[in-house]
mmCIF file of C-alpha atoms and ligand atoms in Angstrom:
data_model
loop_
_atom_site.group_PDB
_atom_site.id
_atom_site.type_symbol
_atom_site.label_atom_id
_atom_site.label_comp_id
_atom_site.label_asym_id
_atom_site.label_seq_id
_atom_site.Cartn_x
_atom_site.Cartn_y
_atom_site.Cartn_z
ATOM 1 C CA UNK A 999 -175.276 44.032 -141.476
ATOM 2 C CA UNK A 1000 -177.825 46.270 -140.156
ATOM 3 C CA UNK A 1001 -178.125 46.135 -136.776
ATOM 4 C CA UNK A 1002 -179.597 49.303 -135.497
ATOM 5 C CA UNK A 1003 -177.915 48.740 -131.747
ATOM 6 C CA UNK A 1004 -176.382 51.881 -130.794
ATOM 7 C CA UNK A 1005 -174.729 50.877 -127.626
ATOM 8 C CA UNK A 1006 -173.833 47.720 -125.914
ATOM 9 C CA UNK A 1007 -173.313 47.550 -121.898
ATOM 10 C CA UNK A 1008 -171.477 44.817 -119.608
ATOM 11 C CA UNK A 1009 -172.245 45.173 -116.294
ATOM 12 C CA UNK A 1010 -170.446 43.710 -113.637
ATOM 13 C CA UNK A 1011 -173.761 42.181 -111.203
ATOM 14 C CA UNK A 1012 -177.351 41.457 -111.836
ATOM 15 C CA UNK A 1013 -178.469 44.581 -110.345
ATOM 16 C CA UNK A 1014 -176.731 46.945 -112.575
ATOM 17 C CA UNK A 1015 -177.788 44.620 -115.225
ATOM 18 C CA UNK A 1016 -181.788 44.900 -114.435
ATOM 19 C CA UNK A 1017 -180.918 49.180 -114.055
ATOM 20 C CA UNK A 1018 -179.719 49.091 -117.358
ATOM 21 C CA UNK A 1019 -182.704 47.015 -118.284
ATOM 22 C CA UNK A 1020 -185.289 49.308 -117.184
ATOM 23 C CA UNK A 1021 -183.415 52.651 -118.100
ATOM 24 C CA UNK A 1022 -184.500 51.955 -121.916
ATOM 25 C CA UNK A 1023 -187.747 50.633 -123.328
ATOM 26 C CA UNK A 1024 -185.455 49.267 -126.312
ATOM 27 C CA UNK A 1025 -183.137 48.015 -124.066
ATOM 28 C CA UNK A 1026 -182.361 43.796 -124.194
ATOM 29 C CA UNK A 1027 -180.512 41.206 -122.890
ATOM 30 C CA UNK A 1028 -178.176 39.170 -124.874
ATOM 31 C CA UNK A 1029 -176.442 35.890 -123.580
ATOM 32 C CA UNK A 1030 -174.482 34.051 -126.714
ATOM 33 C CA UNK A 1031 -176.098 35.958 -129.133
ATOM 34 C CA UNK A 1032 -177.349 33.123 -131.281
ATOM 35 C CA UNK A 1033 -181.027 33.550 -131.700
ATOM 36 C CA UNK A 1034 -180.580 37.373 -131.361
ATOM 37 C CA UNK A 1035 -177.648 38.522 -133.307
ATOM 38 C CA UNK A 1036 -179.628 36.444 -136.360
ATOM 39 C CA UNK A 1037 -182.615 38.142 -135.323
ATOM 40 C CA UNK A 1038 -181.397 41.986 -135.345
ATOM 41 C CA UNK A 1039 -179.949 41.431 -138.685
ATOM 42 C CA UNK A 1040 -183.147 40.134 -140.492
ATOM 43 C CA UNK A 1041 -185.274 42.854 -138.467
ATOM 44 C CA UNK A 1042 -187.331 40.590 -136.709
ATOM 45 C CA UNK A 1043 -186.578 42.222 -133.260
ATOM 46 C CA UNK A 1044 -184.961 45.508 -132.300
ATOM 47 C CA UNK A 1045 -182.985 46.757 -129.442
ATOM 48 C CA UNK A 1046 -181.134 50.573 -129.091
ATOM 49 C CA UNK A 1047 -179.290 48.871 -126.206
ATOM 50 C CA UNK A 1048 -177.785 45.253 -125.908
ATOM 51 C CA UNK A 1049 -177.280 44.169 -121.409
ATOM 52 C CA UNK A 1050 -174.246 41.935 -122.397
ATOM 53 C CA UNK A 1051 -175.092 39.155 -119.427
ATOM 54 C CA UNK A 1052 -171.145 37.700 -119.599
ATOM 55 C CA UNK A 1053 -169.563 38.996 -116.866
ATOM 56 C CA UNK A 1054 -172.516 38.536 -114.164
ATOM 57 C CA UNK A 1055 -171.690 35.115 -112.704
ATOM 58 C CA UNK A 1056 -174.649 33.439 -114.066
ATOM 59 C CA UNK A 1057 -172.721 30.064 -115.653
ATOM 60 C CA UNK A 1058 -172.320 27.058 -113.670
ATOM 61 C CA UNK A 1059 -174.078 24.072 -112.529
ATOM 62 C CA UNK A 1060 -174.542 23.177 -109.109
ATOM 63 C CA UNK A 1061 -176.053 20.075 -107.012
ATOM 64 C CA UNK A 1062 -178.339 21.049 -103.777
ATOM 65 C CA UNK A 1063 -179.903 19.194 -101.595
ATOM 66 C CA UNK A 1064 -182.858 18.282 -103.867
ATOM 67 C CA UNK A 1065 -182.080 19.939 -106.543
ATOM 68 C CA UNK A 1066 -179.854 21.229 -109.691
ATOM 69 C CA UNK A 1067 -179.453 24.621 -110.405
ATOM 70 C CA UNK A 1068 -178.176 25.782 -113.927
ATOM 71 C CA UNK A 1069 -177.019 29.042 -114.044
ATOM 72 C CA UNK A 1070 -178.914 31.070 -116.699
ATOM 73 C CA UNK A 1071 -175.929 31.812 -118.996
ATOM 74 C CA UNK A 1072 -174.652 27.893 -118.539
ATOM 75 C CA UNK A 1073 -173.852 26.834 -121.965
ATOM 76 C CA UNK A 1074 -175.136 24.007 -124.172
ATOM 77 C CA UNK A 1075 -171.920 22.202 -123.984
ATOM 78 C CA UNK A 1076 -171.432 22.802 -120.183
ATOM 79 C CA UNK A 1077 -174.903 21.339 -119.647
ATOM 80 C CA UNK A 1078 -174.343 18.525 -121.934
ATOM 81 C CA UNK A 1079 -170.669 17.780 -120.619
ATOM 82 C CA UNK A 1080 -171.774 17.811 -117.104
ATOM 83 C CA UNK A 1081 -171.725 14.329 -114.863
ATOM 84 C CA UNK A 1082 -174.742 15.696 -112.768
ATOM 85 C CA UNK A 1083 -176.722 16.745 -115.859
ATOM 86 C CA UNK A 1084 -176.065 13.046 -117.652
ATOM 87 C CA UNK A 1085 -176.471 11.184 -114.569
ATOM 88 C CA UNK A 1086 -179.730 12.815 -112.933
ATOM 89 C CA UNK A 1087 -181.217 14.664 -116.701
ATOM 90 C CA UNK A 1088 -180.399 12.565 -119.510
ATOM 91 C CA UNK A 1089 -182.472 14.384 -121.580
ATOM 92 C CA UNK A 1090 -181.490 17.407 -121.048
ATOM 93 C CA UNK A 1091 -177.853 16.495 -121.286
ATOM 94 C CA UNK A 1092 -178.819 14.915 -125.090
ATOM 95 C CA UNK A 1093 -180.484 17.626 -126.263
ATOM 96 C CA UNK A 1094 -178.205 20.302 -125.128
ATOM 97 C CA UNK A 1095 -175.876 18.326 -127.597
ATOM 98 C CA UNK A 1096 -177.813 18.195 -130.338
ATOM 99 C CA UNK A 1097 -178.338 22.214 -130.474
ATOM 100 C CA UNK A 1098 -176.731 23.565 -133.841
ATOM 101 C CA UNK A 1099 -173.175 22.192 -133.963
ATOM 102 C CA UNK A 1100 -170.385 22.091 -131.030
ATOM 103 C CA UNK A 1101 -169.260 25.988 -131.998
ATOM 104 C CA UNK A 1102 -173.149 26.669 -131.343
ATOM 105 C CA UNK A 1103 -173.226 24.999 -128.203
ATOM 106 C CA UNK A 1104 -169.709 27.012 -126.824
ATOM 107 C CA UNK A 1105 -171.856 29.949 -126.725
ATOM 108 C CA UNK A 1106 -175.637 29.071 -127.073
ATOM 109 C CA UNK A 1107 -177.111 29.498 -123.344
ATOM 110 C CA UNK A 1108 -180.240 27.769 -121.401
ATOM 111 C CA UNK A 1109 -181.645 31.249 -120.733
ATOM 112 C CA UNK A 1110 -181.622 32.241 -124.093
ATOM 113 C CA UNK A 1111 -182.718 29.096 -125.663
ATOM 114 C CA UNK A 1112 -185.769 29.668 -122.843
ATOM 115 C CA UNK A 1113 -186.207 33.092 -123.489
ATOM 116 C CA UNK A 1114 -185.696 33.398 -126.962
ATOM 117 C CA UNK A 1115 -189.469 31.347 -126.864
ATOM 118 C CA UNK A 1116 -188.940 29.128 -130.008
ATOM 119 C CA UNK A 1117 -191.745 26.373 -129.985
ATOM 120 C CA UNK A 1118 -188.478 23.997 -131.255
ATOM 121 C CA UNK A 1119 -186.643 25.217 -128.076
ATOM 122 C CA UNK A 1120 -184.770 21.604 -127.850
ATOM 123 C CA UNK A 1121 -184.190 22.489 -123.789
ATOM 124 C CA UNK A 1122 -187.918 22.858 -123.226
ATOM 125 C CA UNK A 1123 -189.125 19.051 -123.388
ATOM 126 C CA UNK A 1124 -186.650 18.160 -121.204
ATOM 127 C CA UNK A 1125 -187.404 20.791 -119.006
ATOM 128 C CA UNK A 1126 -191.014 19.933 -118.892
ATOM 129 C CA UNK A 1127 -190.478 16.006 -117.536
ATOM 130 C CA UNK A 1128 -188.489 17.445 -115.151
ATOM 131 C CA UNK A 1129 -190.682 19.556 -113.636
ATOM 132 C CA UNK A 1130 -188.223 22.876 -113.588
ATOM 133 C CA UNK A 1131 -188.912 25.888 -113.365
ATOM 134 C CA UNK A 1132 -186.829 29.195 -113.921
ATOM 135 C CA UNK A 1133 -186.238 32.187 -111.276
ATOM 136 C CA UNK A 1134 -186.431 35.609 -112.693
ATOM 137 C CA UNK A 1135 -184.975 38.824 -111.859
ATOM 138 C CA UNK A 1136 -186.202 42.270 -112.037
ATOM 139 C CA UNK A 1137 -185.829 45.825 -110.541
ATOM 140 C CA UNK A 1138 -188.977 44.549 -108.507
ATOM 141 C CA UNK A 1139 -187.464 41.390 -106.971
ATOM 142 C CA UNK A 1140 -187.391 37.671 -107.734
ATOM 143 C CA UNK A 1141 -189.836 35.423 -109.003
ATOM 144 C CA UNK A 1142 -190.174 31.387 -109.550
ATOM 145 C CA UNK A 1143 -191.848 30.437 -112.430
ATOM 146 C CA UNK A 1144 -192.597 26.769 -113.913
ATOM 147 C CA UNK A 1145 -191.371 26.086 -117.449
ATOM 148 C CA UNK A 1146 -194.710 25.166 -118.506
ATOM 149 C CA UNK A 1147 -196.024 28.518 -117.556
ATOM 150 C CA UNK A 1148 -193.306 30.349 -119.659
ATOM 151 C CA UNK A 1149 -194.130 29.868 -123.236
ATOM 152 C CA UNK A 1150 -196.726 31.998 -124.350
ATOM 153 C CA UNK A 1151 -196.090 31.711 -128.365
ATOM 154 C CA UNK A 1152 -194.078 31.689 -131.181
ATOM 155 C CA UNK A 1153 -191.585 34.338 -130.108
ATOM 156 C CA UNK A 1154 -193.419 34.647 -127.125
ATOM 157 C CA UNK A 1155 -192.681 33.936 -123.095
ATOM 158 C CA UNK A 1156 -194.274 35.306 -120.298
ATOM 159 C CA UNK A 1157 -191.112 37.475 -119.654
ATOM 160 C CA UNK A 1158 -191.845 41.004 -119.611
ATOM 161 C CA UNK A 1159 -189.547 44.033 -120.483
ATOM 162 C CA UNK A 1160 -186.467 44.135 -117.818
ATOM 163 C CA UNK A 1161 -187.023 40.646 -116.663
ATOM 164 C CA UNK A 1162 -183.860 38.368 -116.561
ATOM 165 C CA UNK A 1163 -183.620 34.686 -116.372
ATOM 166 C CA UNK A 1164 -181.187 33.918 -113.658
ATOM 167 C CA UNK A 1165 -181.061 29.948 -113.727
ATOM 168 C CA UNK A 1166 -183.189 26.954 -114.314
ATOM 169 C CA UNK A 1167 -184.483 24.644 -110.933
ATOM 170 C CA UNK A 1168 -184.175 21.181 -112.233
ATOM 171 C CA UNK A 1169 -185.957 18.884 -108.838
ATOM 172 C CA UNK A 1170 -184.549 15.440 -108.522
ATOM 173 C CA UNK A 1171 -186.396 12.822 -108.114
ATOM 174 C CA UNK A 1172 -185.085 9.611 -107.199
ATOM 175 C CA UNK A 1173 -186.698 5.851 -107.848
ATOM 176 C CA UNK A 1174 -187.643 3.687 -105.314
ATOM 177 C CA UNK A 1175 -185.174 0.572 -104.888
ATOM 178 C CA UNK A 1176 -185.227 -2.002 -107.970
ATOM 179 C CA UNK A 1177 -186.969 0.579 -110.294
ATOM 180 C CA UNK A 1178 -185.541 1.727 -113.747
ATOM 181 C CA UNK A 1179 -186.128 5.294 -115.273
ATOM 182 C CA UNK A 1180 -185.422 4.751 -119.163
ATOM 183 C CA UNK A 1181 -185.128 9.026 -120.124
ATOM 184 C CA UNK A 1182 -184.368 9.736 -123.790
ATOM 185 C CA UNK A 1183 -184.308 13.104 -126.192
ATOM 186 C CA UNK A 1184 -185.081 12.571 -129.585
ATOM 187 C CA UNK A 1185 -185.214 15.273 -132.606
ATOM 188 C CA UNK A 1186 -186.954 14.630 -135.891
ATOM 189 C CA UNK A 1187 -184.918 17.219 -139.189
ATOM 190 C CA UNK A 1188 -184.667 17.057 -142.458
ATOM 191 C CA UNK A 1189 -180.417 16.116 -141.691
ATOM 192 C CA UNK A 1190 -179.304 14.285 -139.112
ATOM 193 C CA UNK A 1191 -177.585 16.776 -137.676
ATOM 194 C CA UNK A 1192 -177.626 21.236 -137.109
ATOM 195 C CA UNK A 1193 -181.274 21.559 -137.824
ATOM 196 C CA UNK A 1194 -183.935 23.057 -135.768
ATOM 197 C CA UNK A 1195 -186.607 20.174 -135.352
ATOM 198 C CA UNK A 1196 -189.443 19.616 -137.320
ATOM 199 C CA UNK A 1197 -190.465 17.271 -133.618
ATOM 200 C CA UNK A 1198 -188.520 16.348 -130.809
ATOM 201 C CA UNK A 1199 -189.631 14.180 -127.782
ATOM 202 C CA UNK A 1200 -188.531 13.794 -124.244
ATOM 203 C CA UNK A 1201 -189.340 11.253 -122.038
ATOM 204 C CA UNK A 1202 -188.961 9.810 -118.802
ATOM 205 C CA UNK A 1203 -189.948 6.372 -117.758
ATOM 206 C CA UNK A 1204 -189.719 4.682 -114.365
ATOM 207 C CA UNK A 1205 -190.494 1.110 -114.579
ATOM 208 C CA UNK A 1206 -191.335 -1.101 -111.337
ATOM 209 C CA UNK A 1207 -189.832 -4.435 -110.943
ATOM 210 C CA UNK A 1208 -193.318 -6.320 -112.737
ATOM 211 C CA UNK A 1209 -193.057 -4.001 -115.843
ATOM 212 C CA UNK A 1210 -195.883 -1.371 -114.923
ATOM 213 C CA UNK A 1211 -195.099 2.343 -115.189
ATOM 214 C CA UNK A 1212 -194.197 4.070 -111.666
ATOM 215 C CA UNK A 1213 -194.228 7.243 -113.697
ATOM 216 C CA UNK A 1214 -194.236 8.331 -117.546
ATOM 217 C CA UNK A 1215 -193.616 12.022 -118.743
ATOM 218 C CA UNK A 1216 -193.987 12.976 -122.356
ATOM 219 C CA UNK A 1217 -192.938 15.980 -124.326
ATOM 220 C CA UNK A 1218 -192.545 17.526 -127.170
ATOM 221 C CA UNK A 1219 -191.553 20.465 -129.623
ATOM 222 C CA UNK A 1220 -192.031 22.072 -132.522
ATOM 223 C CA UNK A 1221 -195.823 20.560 -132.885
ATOM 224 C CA UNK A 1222 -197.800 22.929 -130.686
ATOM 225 C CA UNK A 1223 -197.003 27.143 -130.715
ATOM 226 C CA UNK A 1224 -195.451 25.816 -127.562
ATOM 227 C CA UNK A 1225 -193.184 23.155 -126.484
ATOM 228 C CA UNK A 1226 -195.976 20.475 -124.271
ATOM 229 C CA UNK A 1227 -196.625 18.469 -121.572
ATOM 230 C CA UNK A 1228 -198.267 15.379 -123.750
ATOM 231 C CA UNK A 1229 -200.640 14.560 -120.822
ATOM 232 C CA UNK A 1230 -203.579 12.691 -122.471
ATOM 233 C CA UNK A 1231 -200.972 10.353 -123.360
ATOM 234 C CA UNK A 1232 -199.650 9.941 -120.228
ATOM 235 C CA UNK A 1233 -202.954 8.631 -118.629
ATOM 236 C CA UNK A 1234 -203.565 6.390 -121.087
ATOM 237 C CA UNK A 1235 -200.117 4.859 -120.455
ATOM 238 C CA UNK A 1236 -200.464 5.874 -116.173
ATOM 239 C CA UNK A 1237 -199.704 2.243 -114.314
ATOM 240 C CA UNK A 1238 -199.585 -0.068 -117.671
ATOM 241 C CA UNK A 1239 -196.770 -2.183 -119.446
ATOM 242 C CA UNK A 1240 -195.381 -0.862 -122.533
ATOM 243 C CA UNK A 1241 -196.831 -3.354 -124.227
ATOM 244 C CA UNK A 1242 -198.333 -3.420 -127.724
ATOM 245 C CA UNK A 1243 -201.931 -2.264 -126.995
ATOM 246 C CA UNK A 1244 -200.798 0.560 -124.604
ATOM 247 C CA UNK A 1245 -198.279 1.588 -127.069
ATOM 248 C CA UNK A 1246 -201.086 1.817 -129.783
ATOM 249 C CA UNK A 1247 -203.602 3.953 -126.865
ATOM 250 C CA UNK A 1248 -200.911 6.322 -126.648
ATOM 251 C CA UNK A 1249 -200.291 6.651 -130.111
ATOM 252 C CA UNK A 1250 -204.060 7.839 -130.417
ATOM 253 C CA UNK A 1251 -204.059 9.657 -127.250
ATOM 254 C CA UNK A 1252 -201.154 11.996 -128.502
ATOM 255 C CA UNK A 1253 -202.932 13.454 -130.662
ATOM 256 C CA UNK A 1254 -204.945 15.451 -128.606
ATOM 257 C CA UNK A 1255 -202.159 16.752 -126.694
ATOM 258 C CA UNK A 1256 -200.372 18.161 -129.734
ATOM 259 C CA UNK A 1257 -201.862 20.783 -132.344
ATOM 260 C CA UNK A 1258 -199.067 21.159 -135.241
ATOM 261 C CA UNK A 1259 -199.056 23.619 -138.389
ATOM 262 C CA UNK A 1260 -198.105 23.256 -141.793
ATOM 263 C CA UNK A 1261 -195.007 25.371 -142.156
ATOM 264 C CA UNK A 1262 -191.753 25.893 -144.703
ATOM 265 C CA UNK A 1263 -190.458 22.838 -142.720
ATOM 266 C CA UNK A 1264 -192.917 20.126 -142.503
ATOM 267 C CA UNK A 1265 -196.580 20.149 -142.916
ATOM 268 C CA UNK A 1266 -198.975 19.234 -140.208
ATOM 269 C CA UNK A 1267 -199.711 15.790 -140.885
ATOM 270 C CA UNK A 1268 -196.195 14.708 -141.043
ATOM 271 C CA UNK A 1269 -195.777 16.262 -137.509
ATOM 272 C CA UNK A 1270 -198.647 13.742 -136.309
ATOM 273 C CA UNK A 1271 -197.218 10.846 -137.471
ATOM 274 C CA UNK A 1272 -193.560 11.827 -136.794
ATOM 275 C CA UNK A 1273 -195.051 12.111 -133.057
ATOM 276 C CA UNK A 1274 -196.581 8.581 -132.589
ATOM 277 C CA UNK A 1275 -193.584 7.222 -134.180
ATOM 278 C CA UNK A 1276 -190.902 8.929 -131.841
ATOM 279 C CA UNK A 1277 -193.732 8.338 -128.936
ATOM 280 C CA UNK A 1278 -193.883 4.806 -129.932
ATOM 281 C CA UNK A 1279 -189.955 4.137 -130.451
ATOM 282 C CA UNK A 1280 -189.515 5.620 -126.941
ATOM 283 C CA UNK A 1281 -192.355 3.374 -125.724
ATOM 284 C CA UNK A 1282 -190.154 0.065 -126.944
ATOM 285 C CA UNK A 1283 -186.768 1.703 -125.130
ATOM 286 C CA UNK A 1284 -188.687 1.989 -122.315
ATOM 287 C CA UNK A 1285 -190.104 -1.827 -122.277
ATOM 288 C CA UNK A 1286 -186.303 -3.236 -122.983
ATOM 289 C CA UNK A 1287 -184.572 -0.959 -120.680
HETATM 290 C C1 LIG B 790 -176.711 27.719 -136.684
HETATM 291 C C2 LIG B 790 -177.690 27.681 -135.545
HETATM 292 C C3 LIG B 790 -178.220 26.462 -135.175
HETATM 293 C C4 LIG B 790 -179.134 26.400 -134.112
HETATM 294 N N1 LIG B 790 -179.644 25.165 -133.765
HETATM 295 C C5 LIG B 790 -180.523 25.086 -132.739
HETATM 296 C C6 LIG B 790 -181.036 23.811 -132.357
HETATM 297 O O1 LIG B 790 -180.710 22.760 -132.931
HETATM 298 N N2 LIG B 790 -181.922 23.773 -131.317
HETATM 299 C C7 LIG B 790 -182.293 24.901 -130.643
HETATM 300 O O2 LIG B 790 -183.092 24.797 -129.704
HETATM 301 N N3 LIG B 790 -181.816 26.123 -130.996
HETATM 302 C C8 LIG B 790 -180.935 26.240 -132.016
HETATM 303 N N4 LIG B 790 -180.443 27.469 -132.375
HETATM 304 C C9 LIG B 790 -180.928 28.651 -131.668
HETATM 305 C C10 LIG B 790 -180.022 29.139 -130.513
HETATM 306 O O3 LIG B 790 -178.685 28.719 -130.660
HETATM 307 C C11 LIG B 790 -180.538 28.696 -129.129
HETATM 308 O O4 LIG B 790 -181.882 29.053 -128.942
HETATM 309 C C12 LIG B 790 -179.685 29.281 -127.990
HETATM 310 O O5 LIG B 790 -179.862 28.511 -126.827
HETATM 311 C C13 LIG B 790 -179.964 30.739 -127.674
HETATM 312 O O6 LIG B 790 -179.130 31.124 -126.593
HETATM 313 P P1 LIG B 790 -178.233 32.436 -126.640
HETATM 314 O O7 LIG B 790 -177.493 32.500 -125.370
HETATM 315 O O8 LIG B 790 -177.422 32.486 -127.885
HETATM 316 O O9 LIG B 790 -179.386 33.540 -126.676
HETATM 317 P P2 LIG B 790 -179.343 35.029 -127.254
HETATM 318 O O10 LIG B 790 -179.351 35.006 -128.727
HETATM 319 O O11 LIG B 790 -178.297 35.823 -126.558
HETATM 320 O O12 LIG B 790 -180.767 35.520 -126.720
HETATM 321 C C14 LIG B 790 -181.968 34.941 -127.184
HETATM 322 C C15 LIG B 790 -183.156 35.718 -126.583
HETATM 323 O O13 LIG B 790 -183.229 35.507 -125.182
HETATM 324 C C16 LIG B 790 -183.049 36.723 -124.456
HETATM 325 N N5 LIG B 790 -182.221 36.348 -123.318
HETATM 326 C C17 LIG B 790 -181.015 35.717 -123.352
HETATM 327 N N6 LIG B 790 -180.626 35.386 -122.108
HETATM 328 C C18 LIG B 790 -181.619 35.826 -121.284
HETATM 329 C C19 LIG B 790 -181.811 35.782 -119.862
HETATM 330 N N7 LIG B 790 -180.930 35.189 -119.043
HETATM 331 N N8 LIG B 790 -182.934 36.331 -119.341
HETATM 332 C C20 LIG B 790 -183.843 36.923 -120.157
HETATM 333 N N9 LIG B 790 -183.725 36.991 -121.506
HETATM 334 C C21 LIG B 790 -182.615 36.440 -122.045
HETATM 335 C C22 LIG B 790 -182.436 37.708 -125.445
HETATM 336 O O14 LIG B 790 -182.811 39.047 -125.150
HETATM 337 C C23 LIG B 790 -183.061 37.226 -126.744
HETATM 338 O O15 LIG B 790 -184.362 37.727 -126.899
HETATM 339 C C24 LIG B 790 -179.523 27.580 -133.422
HETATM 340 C C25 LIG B 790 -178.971 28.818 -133.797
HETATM 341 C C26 LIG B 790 -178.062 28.874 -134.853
HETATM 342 C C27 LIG B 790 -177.506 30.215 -135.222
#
């Protein structure tokens, strides 16, 4: 394998971490190593020194008052094992299961599925109907960013050199009395299972008691070079019944939130369609309940 890392440091706390950051311009983090041990060996990023973030106390999930915090290095299969996560983030919960297989998800972490930048991050549409955003660390200070402000790219976040991730801010935000929030991740591959997704949606849904949206968040993956906010879609559907003829505006309207390619795993057009239907099966969950 060449991997042209020549040394690899574990530092005890954050700061120490961020100095060893900034002492080298080829210097990187690396949580489970997943995206980036892959990406060393085929050459399509470089480091001289790997910041090992293990040992720095950034796992764990934790309820505040109006809030959950995820710890940076939290792990897929903490996130999706966690009774906060499945009660309050559905979403979130589902699609931190369905990254890679179970081995993946024992060391795959939120930060580096974030940071890493992947338009088919499967964390990031959940992360976008839930309004989070991320708090980053650097020799400088802190900083509180939103999730929708992160991706830049392909590849690319608005992270710069010596920045760390240190958790994820996940608001919560409960219905009113006799509404239902229907909240669903869904990933479209060519397998059912351990593929990165061609499209994924997340969405959130809370129904009054007469049938009419209180709220509807859409998002997706893989069909923009970021993960999106499907917004246009949202209007059309803003205080309506999932019924037939909003299902079908929505359907239309989606298509001007999203702006897919043609790549070695789908073309473009199949991303379009692949969107309305996952938009539109969503759309149906949300009108049973
Ligand atoms: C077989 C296989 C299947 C996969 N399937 C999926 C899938 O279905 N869905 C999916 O979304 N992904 C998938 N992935 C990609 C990968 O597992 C995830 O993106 C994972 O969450 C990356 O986390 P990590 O901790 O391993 O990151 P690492 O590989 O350690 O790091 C990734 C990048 O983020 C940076 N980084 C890591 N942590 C931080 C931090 N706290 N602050 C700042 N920068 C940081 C690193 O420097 C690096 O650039 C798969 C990977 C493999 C190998």
């Amino acid at each position: 394998m060449d991997v042209p890392v020549q040394e690899v440091i574990r530092p005890a706390t954050i700061a120490e971490a961020l100095a060893a950051l900034a002492e080298r311009e080829d210097a990187r983090p690396i949580a489970g190593g997943t995206d980036l041990m892959v990406q060393l060996r085929d050459g399509r990023r470089r480091a001289g020194r790997l910041v090992d973030l293990g040992r720095l106390g950034l796992a764990g999930i934790r309820r505040t008052r109006d809030a959950i915090e995820v710890g940076a290095a939290t792990t897929m299969d903490a996130i999706a094992a966690s009774a906060e996560i499945k009660r309050s983030f559905p979403a979130l919960a589902s699609a931190a299961r369905q990254v890679g297989a179970w081995p993946i998800q024992c060391r795959a972490t939120l930060g580096g599925n974030l940071a890493n930048g992947s338009p088919a991050a499967d964390t990031a549409p959940p992360l976008l109907i839930a309004e989070a955003s991320v708090t980053i660390a650097s020799a400088a200070g802190t900083r509180r960013l939103r999730v929708a402000d992160l991706f830049l790219g392909p590849g690319r976040t608005a992270l710069t050199p010596g920045e760390l991730v240190t958790s994820v801010r996940l608001p919560l935000d409960e219905p009113a009395p006799g509404e239902r929030v229907v909240e669903r991740f869904t990933k479209v591959g060519p397998r059912r299972e351990q593929v990165i997704s061609v499209v994924s949606l997340a969405g959130r849904a809370v129904i009054r008691p007469d049938g009419t949206f209180a709220l509807v968040r859409l998002a997706f993956g893989s069909v923009a070079p970021v993960p999106v906010r499907a917004l246009t879609a949202e209007r059309a559907l803003a205080g309506r019944r999932p019924d037939a003829a909003a299902r079908r505006d929505a359907a239309r309207a989606v298509q001007d939130d999203i702006a897919p390619i043609d790549d070695v795993r789908a073309p473009a057009r199949y991303r379009r369609i692949a969107a309305a239907v996952l938009l539109d099966r969503f759309l149906q969950e949300a009108a049973r309940g």
